[in-house]
mmCIF file of C-alpha atoms in Angstrom:
data_model
loop_
_atom_site.group_PDB
_atom_site.id
_atom_site.type_symbol
_atom_site.label_atom_id
_atom_site.label_comp_id
_atom_site.label_asym_id
_atom_site.label_seq_id
_atom_site.Cartn_x
_atom_site.Cartn_y
_atom_site.Cartn_z
ATOM 1 C CA MET A 429 -2.999 -4.999 -9.302
ATOM 2 C CA LEU A 430 -6.226 -3.272 -8.354
ATOM 3 C CA LYS A 431 -9.619 -4.448 -9.563
ATOM 4 C CA ILE A 432 -12.994 -3.101 -8.437
ATOM 5 C CA TYR A 433 -16.566 -4.182 -9.053
ATOM 6 C CA ILE A 434 -18.634 -1.073 -9.812
ATOM 7 C CA ALA A 435 -22.400 -1.451 -9.483
ATOM 8 C CA ASN A 436 -25.267 0.800 -10.517
ATOM 9 C CA LEU A 437 -26.574 1.769 -7.065
ATOM 10 C CA GLY A 438 -30.081 2.734 -8.195
ATOM 11 C CA LYS A 439 -30.614 -0.567 -10.005
ATOM 12 C CA TYR A 440 -29.149 -2.445 -7.042
ATOM 13 C CA ASN A 441 -31.646 -0.784 -4.690
ATOM 14 C CA GLU A 442 -34.419 -1.903 -7.053
ATOM 15 C CA GLY A 443 -33.211 -5.507 -6.838
ATOM 16 C CA GLU A 444 -31.348 -5.661 -10.142
ATOM 17 C CA LEU A 445 -27.599 -6.274 -10.212
ATOM 18 C CA VAL A 446 -25.996 -4.210 -12.956
ATOM 19 C CA GLY A 447 -22.255 -3.808 -12.655
ATOM 20 C CA LYS A 448 -18.841 -4.608 -14.029
ATOM 21 C CA TRP A 449 -15.363 -5.656 -12.884
ATOM 22 C CA VAL A 450 -12.798 -3.022 -13.866
ATOM 23 C CA GLU A 451 -9.031 -3.304 -13.643
ATOM 24 C CA LEU A 452 -7.440 -0.020 -12.641
ATOM 25 C CA PRO A 453 -5.967 2.061 -14.057
ATOM 26 C CA CYS A 454 -8.688 2.293 -16.659
ATOM 27 C CA GLU A 455 -8.369 4.699 -19.583
ATOM 28 C CA ASN A 456 -12.056 5.573 -19.743
ATOM 29 C CA LEU A 457 -13.997 5.180 -16.505
ATOM 30 C CA ALA A 458 -16.768 7.437 -17.832
ATOM 31 C CA GLU A 459 -17.418 4.872 -20.583
ATOM 32 C CA VAL A 460 -17.563 2.065 -18.018
ATOM 33 C CA LEU A 461 -20.151 4.019 -16.046
ATOM 34 C CA LYS A 462 -22.241 4.423 -19.211
ATOM 35 C CA GLU A 463 -22.022 0.663 -19.802
ATOM 36 C CA ILE A 464 -23.614 0.020 -16.408
ATOM 37 C CA GLU A 465 -26.165 2.793 -17.051
ATOM 38 C CA VAL A 466 -24.777 5.286 -14.511
ATOM 39 C CA VAL A 467 -25.253 8.671 -16.196
ATOM 40 C CA ASP A 468 -25.354 12.143 -14.592
ATOM 41 C CA GLY A 469 -28.732 13.829 -14.755
ATOM 42 C CA THR A 470 -30.680 10.574 -15.002
ATOM 43 C CA ARG A 471 -32.496 8.440 -12.492
ATOM 44 C CA TYR A 472 -29.382 6.245 -12.156
ATOM 45 C CA GLU A 473 -26.454 8.543 -11.469
ATOM 46 C CA GLU A 474 -24.877 6.832 -8.443
ATOM 47 C CA TYR A 475 -22.483 3.906 -8.301
ATOM 48 C CA ALA A 476 -21.066 1.783 -5.495
ATOM 49 C CA ILE A 477 -18.002 -0.420 -5.199
ATOM 50 C CA HIS A 478 -19.301 -3.831 -4.158
ATOM 51 C CA ASP A 479 -16.054 -5.756 -4.227
ATOM 52 C CA TYR A 480 -12.352 -5.331 -4.917
ATOM 53 C CA GLU A 481 -9.154 -7.315 -5.363
ATOM 54 C CA SER A 482 -5.675 -6.017 -4.686
ATOM 55 C CA ASP A 483 -2.169 -7.312 -4.162
ATOM 56 C CA ILE A 484 -1.494 -4.534 -1.619
ATOM 57 C CA ASP A 485 -1.707 -5.981 1.899
ATOM 58 C CA GLY A 486 -3.947 -3.973 4.183
ATOM 59 C CA LEU A 487 -5.600 -1.916 1.464
ATOM 60 C CA GLN A 488 -9.203 -1.069 2.340
ATOM 61 C CA ILE A 489 -11.574 0.273 -0.303
ATOM 62 C CA GLY A 490 -14.941 1.580 0.787
ATOM 63 C CA GLU A 491 -18.250 1.153 -0.975
ATOM 64 C CA TYR A 492 -18.476 4.861 -1.787
ATOM 65 C CA ASP A 493 -14.822 5.645 -2.515
ATOM 66 C CA ASN A 494 -14.194 7.855 -5.524
ATOM 67 C CA ILE A 495 -13.367 5.600 -8.478
ATOM 68 C CA PHE A 496 -11.563 8.415 -10.281
ATOM 69 C CA ALA A 497 -9.248 8.936 -7.275
ATOM 70 C CA LEU A 498 -8.671 5.169 -7.117
ATOM 71 C CA ASN A 499 -7.803 5.247 -10.804
ATOM 72 C CA GLU A 500 -5.157 7.934 -10.170
ATOM 73 C CA ILE A 501 -3.718 5.864 -7.319
ATOM 74 C CA ALA A 502 -3.544 2.817 -9.611
ATOM 75 C CA GLU A 503 -1.681 4.901 -12.221
ATOM 76 C CA LYS A 504 0.891 5.931 -9.599
ATOM 77 C CA LEU A 505 1.248 2.322 -8.428
ATOM 78 C CA ASN A 506 1.938 1.157 -11.984
ATOM 79 C CA GLU A 507 4.836 3.621 -12.233
ATOM 80 C CA LEU A 508 6.633 2.087 -9.227
ATOM 81 C CA SER A 509 9.439 -0.454 -9.538
ATOM 82 C CA ASP A 510 9.072 -3.790 -7.719
ATOM 83 C CA TYR A 511 11.473 -2.536 -5.024
ATOM 84 C CA ASP A 512 9.460 0.666 -4.546
ATOM 85 C CA LYS A 513 6.200 -1.319 -4.321
ATOM 86 C CA LYS A 514 7.679 -3.385 -1.486
ATOM 87 C CA TRP A 515 8.958 -0.203 0.159
ATOM 88 C CA LEU A 516 5.496 1.370 -0.158
ATOM 89 C CA GLU A 517 3.807 -1.722 1.304
ATOM 90 C CA ALA A 518 6.202 -1.671 4.268
ATOM 91 C CA TYR A 519 5.548 2.053 4.812
ATOM 92 C CA PHE A 520 1.790 1.517 4.465
ATOM 93 C CA GLU A 521 1.897 -1.324 7.023
ATOM 94 C CA ALA A 522 4.095 0.491 9.556
ATOM 95 C CA SER A 523 2.752 4.041 9.307
ATOM 96 C CA GLY A 524 -0.983 3.427 9.232
ATOM 97 C CA GLU A 525 -1.374 6.183 6.630
ATOM 98 C CA ASP A 526 -3.963 5.962 3.890
ATOM 99 C CA LEU A 527 -2.636 4.776 0.542
ATOM 100 C CA LEU A 528 -2.636 8.179 -1.170
ATOM 101 C CA THR A 529 -0.672 9.782 1.680
ATOM 102 C CA ALA A 530 1.695 6.805 1.767
ATOM 103 C CA LEU A 531 2.313 7.150 -1.988
ATOM 104 C CA ASP A 532 3.224 10.803 -1.550
ATOM 105 C CA GLN A 533 5.435 10.383 1.515
ATOM 106 C CA PHE A 534 7.086 6.953 1.644
ATOM 107 C CA GLU A 535 10.333 7.911 -0.132
ATOM 108 C CA ASP A 536 10.861 11.099 1.874
ATOM 109 C CA ASP A 537 9.755 9.883 5.299
ATOM 110 C CA SER A 538 11.395 6.466 5.575
ATOM 111 C CA THR A 539 14.398 4.250 4.917
ATOM 112 C CA PHE A 540 13.778 0.703 3.716
ATOM 113 C CA TYR A 541 15.862 -2.438 4.268
ATOM 114 C CA GLN A 542 14.308 -5.058 1.968
ATOM 115 C CA ASP A 543 14.043 -8.686 3.091
ATOM 116 C CA MET A 544 15.774 -8.018 6.427
ATOM 117 C CA THR A 545 14.745 -8.658 10.009
ATOM 118 C CA LEU A 546 15.592 -6.296 12.838
ATOM 119 C CA GLU A 547 18.370 -8.679 13.894
ATOM 120 C CA ASP A 548 19.776 -8.680 10.340
ATOM 121 C CA LEU A 549 19.767 -4.893 10.417
ATOM 122 C CA ALA A 550 21.442 -4.865 13.838
ATOM 123 C CA GLU A 551 24.266 -7.036 12.460
ATOM 124 C CA GLU A 552 24.619 -4.783 9.416
ATOM 125 C CA LEU A 553 24.758 -1.626 11.536
ATOM 126 C CA VAL A 554 27.450 -3.149 13.746
ATOM 127 C CA SER A 555 29.518 -4.338 10.763
ATOM 128 C CA ASP A 556 29.160 -0.904 9.107
ATOM 129 C CA GLY A 557 30.682 0.714 12.200
ATOM 130 C CA CYS A 558 27.574 2.589 13.341
ATOM 131 C CA PHE A 559 28.455 1.695 16.939
ATOM 132 C CA GLY A 560 32.137 2.555 16.570
ATOM 133 C CA ASP A 561 35.099 0.273 16.006
ATOM 134 C CA ILE A 562 34.481 -3.052 17.710
ATOM 135 C CA PRO A 563 37.455 -5.366 18.125
ATOM 136 C CA ASP A 564 37.181 -8.717 16.371
ATOM 137 C CA SER A 565 37.813 -10.461 19.693
ATOM 138 C CA ILE A 566 34.430 -9.379 21.089
ATOM 139 C CA VAL A 567 32.220 -9.390 17.955
ATOM 140 C CA ASN A 568 30.981 -12.910 18.814
ATOM 141 C CA TYR A 569 29.634 -11.617 22.146
ATOM 142 C CA ILE A 570 27.367 -8.913 20.734
ATOM 143 C CA ASP A 571 23.687 -9.423 21.540
ATOM 144 C CA TYR A 572 22.045 -8.630 18.191
ATOM 145 C CA ALA A 573 18.582 -9.523 19.540
ATOM 146 C CA ALA A 574 18.936 -6.803 22.194
ATOM 147 C CA ILE A 575 20.061 -4.279 19.576
ATOM 148 C CA ALA A 576 17.078 -5.296 17.414
ATOM 149 C CA ARG A 577 14.735 -4.766 20.367
ATOM 150 C CA ASP A 578 16.241 -1.311 20.954
ATOM 151 C CA LEU A 579 15.847 -0.449 17.262
ATOM 152 C CA SER A 580 12.140 -1.295 17.534
ATOM 153 C CA PHE A 581 11.858 1.407 20.222
ATOM 154 C CA GLU A 582 13.428 3.930 17.832
ATOM 155 C CA SER A 583 10.903 3.928 14.945
ATOM 156 C CA TYR A 584 12.264 0.828 13.191
ATOM 157 C CA TYR A 585 9.503 -1.613 12.212
ATOM 158 C CA GLU A 586 9.767 -5.182 10.977
ATOM 159 C CA THR A 587 7.208 -5.796 8.210
ATOM 160 C CA LYS A 588 6.448 -8.593 5.752
ATOM 161 C CA GLN A 589 8.617 -6.810 3.188
ATOM 162 C CA GLY A 590 11.583 -6.044 5.442
ATOM 163 C CA VAL A 591 12.550 -3.407 7.978
ATOM 164 C CA ILE A 592 11.488 0.200 7.622
ATOM 165 C CA TYR A 593 12.632 3.231 9.595
ATOM 166 C CA LEU A 594 10.062 6.025 9.859
ATOM 167 C CA SER A 595 11.683 9.416 10.208
#
């Protein structure tokens, strides 16, 4: 979910608040701009984003961000499955990339382990044989916390959504 409050910047500077909340993606942003009297070639041709709401943790929208680019981002977000949205949020949190770059790269540049901690992942890697065959007699002595710590040094990040490996 992405909602923005678009204000007529010229009217705002004159002391009049003319604006509208818009849920993105929006089919006709040009019509919304006309509704708030923002029209190219007139005295009031600039807008500003005065507020926003989003369910994407860490998303920052600036006052002068391009609303048409934000609309395209919202369209891409709507196409994602719930799993992919969590994966994207984890990538966004761990990588520090802007949202558009994260949308383009998260599937190719990372591996996601939903709802896991680094210790959970350490246990899974051991049980999957990633560290070789370990006899059952010593499995209880494995220090999964130490493996988790080592994973964190190797581009594995624990996020609110789970663990993500950035390649």
